[in-house]
Amino acid sequence: MRKNIVAGNWKMNKNLKEAKDLIKGIKKGVSSKKSKGKRVIVAPSFVNLNSAVKRTEKSIIEVAAQNMHEAKSGAFTGEVSADMLSEIGIEIVILGHSERRSIFAESNELLAKKVDTALANNLEVIFCFGESLEDRKSEKHFEVVETQLRESLFHLLKENFSNIILAYEPVWAIGTGETASPEQAQEMHAFIRQVLEKEYNKELADSVSILYGGSVKPANAEEIFSKPDVDGGLIGGASLKPKDFLAIVEAI
Ligand code: PGA
């Protein structure tokens, strides 16, 4: 079912001590009473996942990984498998972040495999996608987003979507301080639901949570979240300070 979700993508930030402090700060500000009906997710780096899982055990905070490899196991130096994540209590993985796509050359096709592996290992997927500035300028943004969804997700069965959270992140708004306007976010989210309805059905389109990501901060969160098809946010920079992250959680 569609939920209000705020997820913090810490990227390659925070060593163990800093990660512990950040979790402590967030924990102080979220209580199950205050956060009723909301999901609060944090995604530290691989090495800090274990500690994060232990430190959030008695809170509503959920812990996600930022990536994983598509293979079960094997000679993939430097990589981490779905099983390794599950085994330490991780139940969510972010896949397809634009930095993985652009810096590490992850394609739609590769991401389709990662999604399959994650779902087969009972991991919930936060699937990221979004157009570049060039795509938007040449008015190809709808087409690009539809292709990303089609090539990585539309081989899935309807029932798989109960384990998929979508995160629309226009690349031009990530870490740039430039946010899509609430209207631009709403327009794209509504388009995504239309595409889902066309491919599957209305019930599925209405039930998938779609997060917006790209320079969400305390000052703009409420307005973006007020849009009917925006179910929450994937937060980068502003998730690194408890005060900012908590203000965004409040805003949803
Ligand atoms: P940002 O990052 O909030 O720093 O723009 C968002 C993201 O990369 O998920």
Short mmCIF file of C-alpha atoms and ligand atoms in Angstrom, two decimals:
data_model
loop_
_atom_site.label_atom_id
_atom_site.label_comp_id
_atom_site.label_asym_id
_atom_site.label_seq_id
_atom_site.Cartn_x
_atom_site.Cartn_y
_atom_site.Cartn_z
CA MET A 1 0.00 0.00 0.00
CA ARG A 2 1.08 3.56 -0.70
CA LYS A 3 2.85 5.09 2.29
CA ASN A 4 4.50 8.31 3.26
CA ILE A 5 8.20 7.59 3.08
CA VAL A 6 11.29 9.64 3.78
CA ALA A 7 14.57 7.91 2.94
CA GLY A 8 18.03 9.33 3.58
CA ASN A 9 20.72 8.35 1.12
CA TRP A 10 23.98 9.01 2.92
CA LYS A 11 26.09 8.15 -0.14
CA MET A 12 29.84 7.92 0.69
CA ASN A 13 29.54 10.03 3.81
CA LYS A 14 29.88 9.32 7.55
CA ASN A 15 32.46 7.04 9.15
CA LEU A 16 31.35 4.67 11.88
CA LYS A 17 31.42 7.22 14.65
CA GLU A 18 29.64 9.85 12.58
CA ALA A 19 27.06 7.31 11.44
CA LYS A 20 26.35 6.35 15.06
CA ASP A 21 25.90 10.01 15.98
CA LEU A 22 23.59 10.64 13.05
CA ILE A 23 21.40 7.67 13.95
CA LYS A 24 21.32 8.79 17.56
CA GLY A 25 20.16 12.24 16.48
CA ILE A 26 17.46 10.91 14.20
CA LYS A 27 16.28 8.41 16.82
CA LYS A 28 15.74 11.19 19.32
CA GLY A 29 13.38 12.96 16.95
CA VAL A 30 11.25 10.11 15.66
CA SER A 31 8.86 8.22 17.83
CA SER A 32 6.28 5.75 16.63
CA LYS A 33 3.58 8.13 17.87
CA LYS A 34 4.91 11.15 15.99
CA SER A 35 5.69 9.19 12.88
CA LYS A 36 2.40 7.31 12.63
CA GLY A 37 1.79 6.04 9.11
CA LYS A 38 5.24 7.15 7.96
CA ARG A 39 8.28 5.13 7.05
CA VAL A 40 11.68 6.55 7.90
CA ILE A 41 14.61 4.91 6.13
CA VAL A 42 18.35 5.57 6.29
CA ALA A 43 20.95 4.23 3.88
CA PRO A 44 24.51 4.31 5.29
CA SER A 45 27.51 2.88 3.44
CA PHE A 46 28.01 -0.91 3.40
CA VAL A 47 30.55 -0.97 6.24
CA ASN A 48 28.19 0.85 8.59
CA LEU A 49 25.05 -1.18 7.85
CA ASN A 50 25.56 -3.75 10.55
CA SER A 51 25.94 -1.17 13.27
CA ALA A 52 22.98 0.81 11.91
CA VAL A 53 20.72 -2.25 11.99
CA LYS A 54 21.64 -2.92 15.64
CA ARG A 55 21.20 0.71 16.65
CA THR A 56 17.75 1.04 15.09
CA GLU A 57 16.33 -2.26 16.37
CA LYS A 58 13.89 -0.70 18.80
CA SER A 59 12.92 2.27 16.67
CA ILE A 60 10.78 2.81 13.60
CA ILE A 61 13.88 3.64 11.56
CA GLU A 62 14.56 1.15 8.78
CA VAL A 63 17.97 0.62 7.22
CA ALA A 64 18.63 0.26 3.49
CA ALA A 65 21.74 -0.56 1.47
CA GLN A 66 22.73 1.81 -1.33
CA ASN A 67 23.52 -0.88 -3.89
CA MET A 68 24.23 -4.60 -4.34
CA HIS A 69 25.58 -6.93 -7.01
CA GLU A 70 23.25 -8.93 -9.21
CA ALA A 71 25.03 -12.28 -8.82
CA LYS A 72 24.45 -14.73 -6.01
CA SER A 73 28.15 -14.93 -5.14
CA GLY A 74 31.48 -15.35 -6.89
CA ALA A 75 34.60 -13.64 -8.15
CA PHE A 76 33.40 -10.04 -8.06
CA THR A 77 36.07 -8.25 -6.07
CA GLY A 78 34.74 -5.37 -4.05
CA GLU A 79 31.07 -6.26 -4.47
CA VAL A 80 28.33 -7.16 -1.99
CA SER A 81 25.55 -9.73 -2.53
CA ALA A 82 21.87 -9.69 -1.63
CA ASP A 83 22.40 -12.61 0.72
CA MET A 84 25.12 -10.74 2.62
CA LEU A 85 22.69 -7.88 3.13
CA SER A 86 19.75 -10.05 4.21
CA GLU A 87 21.95 -11.93 6.60
CA ILE A 88 22.72 -8.81 8.63
CA GLY A 89 19.08 -7.80 8.75
CA ILE A 90 18.83 -5.47 5.76
CA GLU A 91 15.42 -5.59 4.09
CA ILE A 92 15.67 -2.71 1.62
CA VAL A 93 18.11 -1.81 -1.16
CA ILE A 94 18.41 1.31 -3.30
CA LEU A 95 19.03 0.44 -6.95
CA GLY A 96 19.65 2.57 -10.02
CA HIS A 97 20.70 5.77 -8.33
CA SER A 98 21.85 8.26 -10.96
CA GLU A 99 25.38 8.19 -9.55
CA ARG A 100 25.47 4.42 -10.08
CA ARG A 101 24.15 4.93 -13.59
CA SER A 102 26.52 7.74 -14.59
CA ILE A 103 29.71 7.05 -12.63
CA PHE A 104 29.53 3.24 -12.56
CA ALA A 105 27.83 2.77 -15.92
CA GLU A 106 24.82 0.83 -14.66
CA SER A 107 22.39 0.29 -17.52
CA ASN A 108 18.65 -0.35 -17.50
CA GLU A 109 19.40 -3.93 -18.49
CA LEU A 110 21.82 -4.49 -15.61
CA LEU A 111 19.35 -2.89 -13.22
CA ALA A 112 16.65 -5.32 -14.35
CA LYS A 113 18.94 -8.14 -13.18
CA LYS A 114 19.67 -6.41 -9.88
CA VAL A 115 15.96 -5.90 -9.27
CA ASP A 116 15.29 -9.59 -9.89
CA THR A 117 18.06 -10.65 -7.53
CA ALA A 118 16.87 -8.28 -4.83
CA LEU A 119 13.26 -9.46 -5.05
CA ALA A 120 14.32 -13.11 -5.12
CA ASN A 121 16.11 -12.45 -1.83
CA ASN A 122 13.06 -10.74 -0.31
CA LEU A 123 14.62 -7.32 -0.40
CA GLU A 124 12.37 -4.36 -1.01
CA VAL A 125 13.74 -2.13 -3.78
CA ILE A 126 13.88 1.65 -3.90
CA PHE A 127 14.26 2.00 -7.65
CA CYS A 128 15.72 5.34 -8.80
CA PHE A 129 15.42 6.84 -12.23
CA GLY A 130 15.12 10.25 -13.84
CA GLU A 131 16.15 12.31 -16.83
CA SER A 132 19.29 14.40 -17.39
CA LEU A 133 19.23 18.14 -18.02
CA GLU A 134 19.83 17.50 -21.70
CA ASP A 135 16.81 15.17 -21.83
CA ARG A 136 14.65 17.79 -20.19
CA LYS A 137 15.87 20.60 -22.44
CA SER A 138 15.13 18.53 -25.51
CA GLU A 139 11.74 17.58 -24.04
CA LYS A 140 12.58 13.91 -23.94
CA HIS A 141 12.05 13.56 -20.18
CA PHE A 142 8.82 11.59 -20.34
CA GLU A 143 10.21 9.24 -22.95
CA VAL A 144 13.44 8.67 -21.01
CA VAL A 145 11.61 7.94 -17.77
CA GLU A 146 9.20 5.55 -19.47
CA THR A 147 12.12 3.68 -21.06
CA GLN A 148 13.93 3.41 -17.73
CA LEU A 149 10.84 1.90 -16.14
CA ARG A 150 10.07 -0.33 -19.09
CA GLU A 151 13.55 -1.78 -19.46
CA SER A 152 14.23 -2.39 -15.79
CA LEU A 153 10.85 -3.13 -14.24
CA PHE A 154 8.16 -4.06 -16.72
CA HIS A 155 9.18 -7.70 -16.91
CA LEU A 156 7.93 -7.98 -13.31
CA LEU A 157 4.65 -9.49 -12.24
CA LYS A 158 1.96 -7.30 -10.71
CA GLU A 159 2.52 -8.80 -7.27
CA ASN A 160 6.23 -7.88 -7.35
CA PHE A 161 5.30 -4.22 -7.13
CA SER A 162 4.34 -4.56 -3.48
CA ASN A 163 8.11 -4.69 -2.93
CA ILE A 164 9.01 -1.77 -5.17
CA ILE A 165 9.22 1.87 -4.15
CA LEU A 166 9.85 4.24 -7.05
CA ALA A 167 12.10 7.28 -6.66
CA TYR A 168 11.92 9.85 -9.43
CA GLU A 169 15.14 11.85 -9.30
CA PRO A 170 15.78 14.28 -12.15
CA VAL A 171 19.57 14.22 -12.49
CA TRP A 172 19.73 18.00 -12.89
CA ALA A 173 18.28 18.42 -9.40
CA ILE A 174 20.57 16.02 -7.52
CA GLY A 175 23.10 17.74 -5.30
CA THR A 176 22.77 20.90 -7.36
CA GLY A 177 20.56 22.91 -5.04
CA GLU A 178 18.13 23.15 -7.94
CA THR A 179 14.86 21.42 -7.16
CA ALA A 180 12.17 20.44 -9.59
CA SER A 181 9.20 22.66 -8.88
CA PRO A 182 6.36 20.93 -7.04
CA GLU A 183 4.42 21.17 -10.31
CA GLN A 184 7.20 19.50 -12.30
CA ALA A 185 7.41 16.71 -9.71
CA GLN A 186 3.65 16.23 -9.69
CA GLU A 187 3.50 16.23 -13.50
CA MET A 188 6.10 13.48 -13.74
CA HIS A 189 4.67 11.42 -10.88
CA ALA A 190 1.22 11.54 -12.47
CA PHE A 191 2.81 10.47 -15.78
CA ILE A 192 4.53 7.54 -14.03
CA ARG A 193 1.19 6.38 -12.62
CA GLN A 194 -0.33 6.62 -16.11
CA VAL A 195 2.46 4.46 -17.51
CA LEU A 196 1.97 1.93 -14.71
CA GLU A 197 -1.76 1.88 -15.35
CA LYS A 198 -1.25 1.32 -19.06
CA GLU A 199 1.21 -1.52 -18.47
CA TYR A 200 -0.54 -3.13 -15.48
CA ASN A 201 -3.72 -1.59 -14.07
CA LYS A 202 -5.09 1.31 -12.06
CA GLU A 203 -5.05 -0.52 -8.78
CA LEU A 204 -1.32 -1.14 -9.11
CA ALA A 205 -0.64 2.39 -10.33
CA ASP A 206 -2.42 3.79 -7.29
CA SER A 207 -0.72 1.49 -4.83
CA VAL A 208 2.95 2.12 -5.69
CA SER A 209 4.74 4.74 -3.58
CA ILE A 210 6.59 7.29 -5.71
CA LEU A 211 9.23 9.39 -3.97
CA TYR A 212 10.75 12.57 -5.32
CA GLY A 213 14.50 13.13 -4.97
CA GLY A 214 16.75 16.06 -5.83
CA SER A 215 17.69 18.87 -3.45
CA VAL A 216 14.79 18.30 -1.06
CA LYS A 217 15.40 20.40 2.06
CA PRO A 218 13.38 21.55 5.06
CA ALA A 219 12.46 24.75 3.19
CA ASN A 220 10.86 23.04 0.19
CA ALA A 221 9.80 19.61 1.49
CA GLU A 222 6.29 20.48 2.58
CA GLU A 223 5.32 22.01 -0.74
CA ILE A 224 6.69 19.10 -2.75
CA PHE A 225 5.06 16.53 -0.45
CA SER A 226 1.73 18.33 -0.68
CA LYS A 227 1.33 17.18 -4.28
CA PRO A 228 -1.13 14.29 -4.59
CA ASP A 229 1.16 11.89 -6.45
CA VAL A 230 4.28 12.56 -4.37
CA ASP A 231 4.47 10.01 -1.57
CA GLY A 232 7.69 11.16 0.02
CA GLY A 233 11.31 11.87 -0.71
CA LEU A 234 14.73 10.38 -1.24
CA ILE A 235 17.06 12.81 0.46
CA GLY A 236 20.80 13.18 -0.10
CA GLY A 237 22.57 16.22 1.35
CA ALA A 238 19.84 17.15 3.80
CA SER A 239 19.78 13.63 5.30
CA LEU A 240 23.24 14.12 6.79
CA LYS A 241 22.12 16.43 9.59
CA PRO A 242 19.55 15.16 12.10
CA LYS A 243 17.82 18.53 12.33
CA ASP A 244 17.29 18.85 8.57
CA PHE A 245 16.33 15.23 8.08
CA LEU A 246 13.85 15.36 10.96
CA ALA A 247 12.31 18.55 9.61
CA ILE A 248 11.74 16.75 6.31
CA VAL A 249 10.21 13.77 8.12
CA GLU A 250 7.91 16.23 9.92
CA ALA A 251 6.94 17.77 6.59
CA ILE A 252 5.43 14.61 5.23
P1 PGA B 1 20.30 15.52 -2.91
O1 PGA B 1 20.45 13.99 -3.37
O2 PGA B 1 19.14 15.56 -1.95
O3 PGA B 1 21.61 15.86 -2.25
O4 PGA B 1 20.05 16.31 -4.13
C1 PGA B 1 19.34 13.20 -3.64
C2 PGA B 1 19.80 11.82 -4.03
O5 PGA B 1 20.86 11.70 -4.63
O6 PGA B 1 19.11 10.82 -3.74
#
